[in-house]
mmCIF file of C-alpha atoms in Angstrom:
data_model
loop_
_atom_site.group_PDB
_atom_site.id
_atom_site.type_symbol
_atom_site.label_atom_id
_atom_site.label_comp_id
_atom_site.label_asym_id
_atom_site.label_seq_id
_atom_site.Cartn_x
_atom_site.Cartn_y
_atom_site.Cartn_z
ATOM 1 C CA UNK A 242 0.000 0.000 0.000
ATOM 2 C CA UNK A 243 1.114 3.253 -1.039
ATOM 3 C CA UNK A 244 1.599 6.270 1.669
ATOM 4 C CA UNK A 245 1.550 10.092 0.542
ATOM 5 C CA UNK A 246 3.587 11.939 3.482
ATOM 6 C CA UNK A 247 4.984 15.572 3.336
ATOM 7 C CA UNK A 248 8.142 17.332 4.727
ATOM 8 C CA UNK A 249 7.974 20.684 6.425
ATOM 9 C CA UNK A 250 10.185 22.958 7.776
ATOM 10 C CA UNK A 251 9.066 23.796 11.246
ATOM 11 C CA UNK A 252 9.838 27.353 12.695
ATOM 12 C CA UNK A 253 10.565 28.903 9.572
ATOM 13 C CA UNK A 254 9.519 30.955 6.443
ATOM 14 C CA UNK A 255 11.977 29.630 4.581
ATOM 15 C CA UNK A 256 11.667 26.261 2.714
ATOM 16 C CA UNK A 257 15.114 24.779 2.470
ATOM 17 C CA UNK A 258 16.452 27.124 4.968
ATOM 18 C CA UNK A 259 16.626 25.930 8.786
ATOM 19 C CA UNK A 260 13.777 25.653 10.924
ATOM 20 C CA UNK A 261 12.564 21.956 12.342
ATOM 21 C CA UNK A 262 12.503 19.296 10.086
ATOM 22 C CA UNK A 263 9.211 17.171 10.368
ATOM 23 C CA UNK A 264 7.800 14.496 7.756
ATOM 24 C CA UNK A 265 4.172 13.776 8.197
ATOM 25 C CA UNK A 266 1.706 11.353 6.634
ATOM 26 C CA UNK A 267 -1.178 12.657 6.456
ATOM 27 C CA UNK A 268 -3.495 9.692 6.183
ATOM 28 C CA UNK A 269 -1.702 6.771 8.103
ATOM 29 C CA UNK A 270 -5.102 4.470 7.886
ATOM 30 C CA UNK A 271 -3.660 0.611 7.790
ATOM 31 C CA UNK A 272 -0.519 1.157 8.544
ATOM 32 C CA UNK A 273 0.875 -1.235 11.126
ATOM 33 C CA UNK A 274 2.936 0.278 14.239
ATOM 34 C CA UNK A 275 6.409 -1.907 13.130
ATOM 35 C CA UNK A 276 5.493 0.385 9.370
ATOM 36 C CA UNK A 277 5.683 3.504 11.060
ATOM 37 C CA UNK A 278 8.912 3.144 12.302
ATOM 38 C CA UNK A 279 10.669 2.244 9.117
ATOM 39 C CA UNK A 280 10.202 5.425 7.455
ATOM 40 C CA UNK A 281 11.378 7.326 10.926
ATOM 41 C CA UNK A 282 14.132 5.405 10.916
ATOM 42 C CA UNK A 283 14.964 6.368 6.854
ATOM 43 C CA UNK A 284 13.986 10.292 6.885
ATOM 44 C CA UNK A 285 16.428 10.786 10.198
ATOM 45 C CA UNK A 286 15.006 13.652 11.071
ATOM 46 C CA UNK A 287 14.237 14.584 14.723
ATOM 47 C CA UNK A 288 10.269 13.526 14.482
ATOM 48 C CA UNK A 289 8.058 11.826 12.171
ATOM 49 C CA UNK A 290 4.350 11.837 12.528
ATOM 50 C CA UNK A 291 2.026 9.944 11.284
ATOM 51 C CA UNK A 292 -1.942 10.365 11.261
ATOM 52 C CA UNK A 293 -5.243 8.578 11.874
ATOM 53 C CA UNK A 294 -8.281 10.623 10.922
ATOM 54 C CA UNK A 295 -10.694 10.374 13.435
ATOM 55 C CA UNK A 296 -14.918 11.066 13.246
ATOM 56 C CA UNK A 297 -14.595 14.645 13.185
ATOM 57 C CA UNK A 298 -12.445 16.848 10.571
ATOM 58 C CA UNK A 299 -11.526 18.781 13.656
ATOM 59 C CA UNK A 300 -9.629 15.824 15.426
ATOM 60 C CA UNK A 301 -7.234 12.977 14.282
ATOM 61 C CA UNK A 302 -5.025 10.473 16.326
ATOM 62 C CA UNK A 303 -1.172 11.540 16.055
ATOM 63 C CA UNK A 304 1.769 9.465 16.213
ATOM 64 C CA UNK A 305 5.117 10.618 16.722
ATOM 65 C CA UNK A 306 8.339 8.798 15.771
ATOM 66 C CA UNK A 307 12.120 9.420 16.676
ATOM 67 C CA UNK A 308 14.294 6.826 14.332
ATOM 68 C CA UNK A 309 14.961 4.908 17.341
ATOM 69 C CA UNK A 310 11.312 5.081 19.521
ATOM 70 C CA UNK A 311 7.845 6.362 19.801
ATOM 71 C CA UNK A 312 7.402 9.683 22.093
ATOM 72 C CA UNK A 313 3.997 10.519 23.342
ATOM 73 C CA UNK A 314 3.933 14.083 22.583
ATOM 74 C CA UNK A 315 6.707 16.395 21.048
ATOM 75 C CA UNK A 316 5.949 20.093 20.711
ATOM 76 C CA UNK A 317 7.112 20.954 16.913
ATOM 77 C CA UNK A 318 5.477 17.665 15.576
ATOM 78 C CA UNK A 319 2.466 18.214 17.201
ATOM 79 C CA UNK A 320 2.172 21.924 15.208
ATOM 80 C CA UNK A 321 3.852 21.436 12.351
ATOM 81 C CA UNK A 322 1.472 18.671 11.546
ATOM 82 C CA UNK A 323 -1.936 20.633 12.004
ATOM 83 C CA UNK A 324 -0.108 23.365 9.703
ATOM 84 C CA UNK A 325 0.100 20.902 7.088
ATOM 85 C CA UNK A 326 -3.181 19.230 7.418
ATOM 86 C CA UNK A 327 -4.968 22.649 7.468
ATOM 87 C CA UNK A 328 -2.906 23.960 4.502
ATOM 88 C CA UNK A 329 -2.248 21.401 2.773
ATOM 89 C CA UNK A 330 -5.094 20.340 1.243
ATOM 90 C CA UNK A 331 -5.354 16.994 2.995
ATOM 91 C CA UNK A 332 -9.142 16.513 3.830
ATOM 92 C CA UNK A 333 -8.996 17.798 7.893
ATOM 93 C CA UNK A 334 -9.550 21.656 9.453
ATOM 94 C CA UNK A 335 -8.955 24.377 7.155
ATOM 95 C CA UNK A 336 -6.491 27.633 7.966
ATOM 96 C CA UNK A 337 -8.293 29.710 10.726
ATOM 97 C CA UNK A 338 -9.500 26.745 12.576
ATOM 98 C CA UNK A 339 -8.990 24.687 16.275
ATOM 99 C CA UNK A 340 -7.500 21.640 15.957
ATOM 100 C CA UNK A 341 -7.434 18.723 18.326
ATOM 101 C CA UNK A 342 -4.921 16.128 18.090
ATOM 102 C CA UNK A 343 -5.119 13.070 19.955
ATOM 103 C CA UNK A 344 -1.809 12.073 21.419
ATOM 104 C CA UNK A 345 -0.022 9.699 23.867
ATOM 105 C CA UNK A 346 -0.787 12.340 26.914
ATOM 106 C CA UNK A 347 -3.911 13.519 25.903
ATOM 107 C CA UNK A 348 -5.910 15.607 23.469
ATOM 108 C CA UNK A 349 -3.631 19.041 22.559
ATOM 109 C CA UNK A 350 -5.603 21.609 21.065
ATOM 110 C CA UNK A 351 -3.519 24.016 18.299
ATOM 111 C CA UNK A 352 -5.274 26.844 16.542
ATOM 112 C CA UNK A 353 -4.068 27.099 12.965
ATOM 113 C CA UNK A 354 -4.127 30.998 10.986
ATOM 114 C CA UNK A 355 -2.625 29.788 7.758
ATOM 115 C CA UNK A 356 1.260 28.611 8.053
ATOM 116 C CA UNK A 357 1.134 29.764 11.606
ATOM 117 C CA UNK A 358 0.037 27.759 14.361
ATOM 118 C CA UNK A 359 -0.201 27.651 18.089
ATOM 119 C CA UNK A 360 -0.392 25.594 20.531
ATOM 120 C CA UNK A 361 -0.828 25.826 24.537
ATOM 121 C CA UNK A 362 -0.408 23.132 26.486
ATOM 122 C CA UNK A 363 -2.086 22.338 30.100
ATOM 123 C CA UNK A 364 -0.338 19.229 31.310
ATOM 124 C CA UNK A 365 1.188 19.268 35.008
ATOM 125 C CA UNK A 366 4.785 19.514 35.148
ATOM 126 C CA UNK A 367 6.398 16.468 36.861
ATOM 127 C CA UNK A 368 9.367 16.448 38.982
ATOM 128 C CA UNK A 369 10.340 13.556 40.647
ATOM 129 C CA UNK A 370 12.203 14.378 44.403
ATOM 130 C CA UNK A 371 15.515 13.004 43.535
ATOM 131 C CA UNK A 372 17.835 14.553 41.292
ATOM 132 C CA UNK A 373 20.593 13.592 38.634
ATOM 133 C CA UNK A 374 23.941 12.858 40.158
ATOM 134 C CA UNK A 375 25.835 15.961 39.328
ATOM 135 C CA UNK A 376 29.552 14.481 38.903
ATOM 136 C CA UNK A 377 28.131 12.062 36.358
ATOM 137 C CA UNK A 378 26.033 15.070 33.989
ATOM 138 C CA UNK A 379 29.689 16.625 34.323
ATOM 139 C CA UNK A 380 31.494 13.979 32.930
ATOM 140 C CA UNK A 381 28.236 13.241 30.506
ATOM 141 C CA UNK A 382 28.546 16.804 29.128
ATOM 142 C CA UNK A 383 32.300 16.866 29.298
ATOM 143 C CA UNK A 384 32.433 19.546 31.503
ATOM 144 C CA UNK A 385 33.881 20.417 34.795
ATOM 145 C CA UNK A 386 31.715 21.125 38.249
ATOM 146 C CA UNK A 387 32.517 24.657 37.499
ATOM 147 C CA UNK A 388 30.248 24.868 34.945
ATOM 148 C CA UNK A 389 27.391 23.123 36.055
ATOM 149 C CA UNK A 390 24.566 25.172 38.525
ATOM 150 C CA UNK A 391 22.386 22.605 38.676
ATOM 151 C CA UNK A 392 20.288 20.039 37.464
ATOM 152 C CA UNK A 393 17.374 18.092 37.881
ATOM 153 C CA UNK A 394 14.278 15.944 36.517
ATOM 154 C CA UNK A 395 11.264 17.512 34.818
ATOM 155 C CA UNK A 396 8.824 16.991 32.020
ATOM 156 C CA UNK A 397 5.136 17.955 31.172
ATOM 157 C CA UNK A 398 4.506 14.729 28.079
ATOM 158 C CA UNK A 399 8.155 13.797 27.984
ATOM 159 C CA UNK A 400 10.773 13.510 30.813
ATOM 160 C CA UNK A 401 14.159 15.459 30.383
ATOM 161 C CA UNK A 402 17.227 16.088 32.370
ATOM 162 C CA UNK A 403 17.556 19.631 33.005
ATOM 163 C CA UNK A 404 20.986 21.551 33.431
ATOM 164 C CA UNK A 405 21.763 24.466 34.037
ATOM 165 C CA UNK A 406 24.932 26.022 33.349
ATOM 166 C CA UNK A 407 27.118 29.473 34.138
ATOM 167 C CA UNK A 408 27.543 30.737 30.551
ATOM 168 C CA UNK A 409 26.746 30.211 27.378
ATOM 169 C CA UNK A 410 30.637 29.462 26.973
ATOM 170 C CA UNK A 411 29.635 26.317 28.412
ATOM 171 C CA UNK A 412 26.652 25.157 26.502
ATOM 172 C CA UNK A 413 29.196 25.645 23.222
ATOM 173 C CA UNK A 414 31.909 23.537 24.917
ATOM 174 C CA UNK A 415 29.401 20.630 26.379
ATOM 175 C CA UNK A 416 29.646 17.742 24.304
ATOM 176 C CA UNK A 417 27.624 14.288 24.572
ATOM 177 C CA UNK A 418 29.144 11.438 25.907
ATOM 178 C CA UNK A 419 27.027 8.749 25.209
ATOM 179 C CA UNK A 420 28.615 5.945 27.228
ATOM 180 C CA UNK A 421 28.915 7.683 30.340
ATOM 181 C CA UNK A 422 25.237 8.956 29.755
ATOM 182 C CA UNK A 423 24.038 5.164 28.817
ATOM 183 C CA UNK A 424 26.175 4.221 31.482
ATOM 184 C CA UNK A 425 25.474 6.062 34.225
ATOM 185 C CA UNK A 426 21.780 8.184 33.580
ATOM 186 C CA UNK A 427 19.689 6.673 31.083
ATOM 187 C CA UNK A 428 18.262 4.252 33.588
ATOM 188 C CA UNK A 429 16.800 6.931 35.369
ATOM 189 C CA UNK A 430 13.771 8.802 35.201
ATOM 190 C CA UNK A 431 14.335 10.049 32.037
ATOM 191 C CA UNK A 432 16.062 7.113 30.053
ATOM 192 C CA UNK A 433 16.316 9.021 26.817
ATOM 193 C CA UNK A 434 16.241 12.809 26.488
ATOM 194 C CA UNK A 435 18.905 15.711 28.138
ATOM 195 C CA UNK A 436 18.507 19.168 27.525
ATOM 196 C CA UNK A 437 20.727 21.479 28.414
ATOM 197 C CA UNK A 438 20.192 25.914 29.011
ATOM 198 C CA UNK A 439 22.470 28.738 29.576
ATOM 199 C CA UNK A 440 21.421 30.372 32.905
ATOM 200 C CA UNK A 441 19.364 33.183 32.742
ATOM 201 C CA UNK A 442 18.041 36.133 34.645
ATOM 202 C CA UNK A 443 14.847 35.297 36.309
ATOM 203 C CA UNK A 444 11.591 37.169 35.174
ATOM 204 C CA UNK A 445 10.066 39.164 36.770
ATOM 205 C CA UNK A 446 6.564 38.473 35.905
ATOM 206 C CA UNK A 447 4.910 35.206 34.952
ATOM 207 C CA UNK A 448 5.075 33.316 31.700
ATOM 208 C CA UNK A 449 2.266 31.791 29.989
ATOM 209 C CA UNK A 450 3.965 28.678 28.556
ATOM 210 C CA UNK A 451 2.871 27.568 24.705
ATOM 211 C CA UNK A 452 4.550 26.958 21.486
ATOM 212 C CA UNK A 453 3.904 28.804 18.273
ATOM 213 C CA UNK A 454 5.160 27.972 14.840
ATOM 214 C CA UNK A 455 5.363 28.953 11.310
ATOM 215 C CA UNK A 456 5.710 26.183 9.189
ATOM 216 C CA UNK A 457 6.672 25.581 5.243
ATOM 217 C CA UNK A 458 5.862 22.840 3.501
ATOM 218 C CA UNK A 459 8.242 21.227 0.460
#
């Protein structure tokens, strides 16, 4: 059976030039779970997502794929996909509708204007009590304890090991070391997934957290 996907550039106006790279099939009916993974695997690019049109041309089940696993929710995938299925011609919501995809953690609503969507998510943040050992996200990052603040354990959809450096210096010089991080982490909370921020100032005022997007398709 024959599959009609699309590639977009997410965060972007530019086809061909940066942004998030995101391949989507927009009609994923009868294709098995072991088929979705192949083409992940192929494309290499951060996400893949595949969909399952659902009763209503407002909803549709989404998929997401890394090349190596399945995530239940990922941020760009989840609008970069409703921009292509609202522009693209593909049968769901059109431009200057809400959109709800049905995901691993839930239903995620994203309101589409065109090639710009937006998304704001609801989901409690988790944070487990205990902590990463800080010696070993040294050595993980390749970086000494003078660089490191802190870090800890966090996720709203998907768990991630937070650090938190002194300088931006240091994000440039950390570099993944993925034995000591297989070794010694990734049977922790968050087997997977590190992310890593320079510190910042604290605000001031409160942040409404969301994700918005441009998106080109190619």
């Amino acid at each position: 059976m024959d599959y009609r996907f699309v590639i977009a550039d997410v965060f972007t106006e530019q086809p061909l030039g940066g942004g998030n790279q995101l391949a989507v099939f927009p009609d994923a009916r009868g294709m098995s779970a072991a088929t979705m993974q192949t083409p992940a695997r192929e494309f290499g690019f951060s996400e893949t997502t595949v969909v399952f049109p659902l009763a209503s041309r407002h909803s549709y089940q989404l998929r997401i794929f890394t090349p190596h696993m399945e995530l239940p929710f990922a941020g760009h995938p989840t609008i970069g996909t409703a921009s292509v299925l609202a522009v693209g011609g593909h049968g769901r919501s059109e431009a200057g509708e809400r959109m709800t995809s049905e995901e691993g953690i839930g239903p995620v609503t994203v309101d589409v204007r065109g090639i710009f969507s937006r998304m704001a998510v609801d989901f409690p943040f988790e944070a487990p009590c205990h902590r990463p050992p800080v010696k070993t996200i040294t050595q993980v990052l390749s970086l000494t304890g003078e660089d490191i603040v802190e870090c800890w354990y966090g996720g709203a959809g998907l768990p991630f090991c937070y650090v938190r450096l002194t300088s931006a210096d240091a994000v440039d010089r950390a570099v993944l070391d993925k034995a000591v991080w297989a070794a010694g982490v990734a049977d922790g909370w968050p087997p997977h997934l590190l992310r890593v921020r320079r510190r910042v100032p604290q605000r001031q005022h409160p942040v409404r957290t969301g994700i918005r997007s441009r998106c080109r398709g190619r």
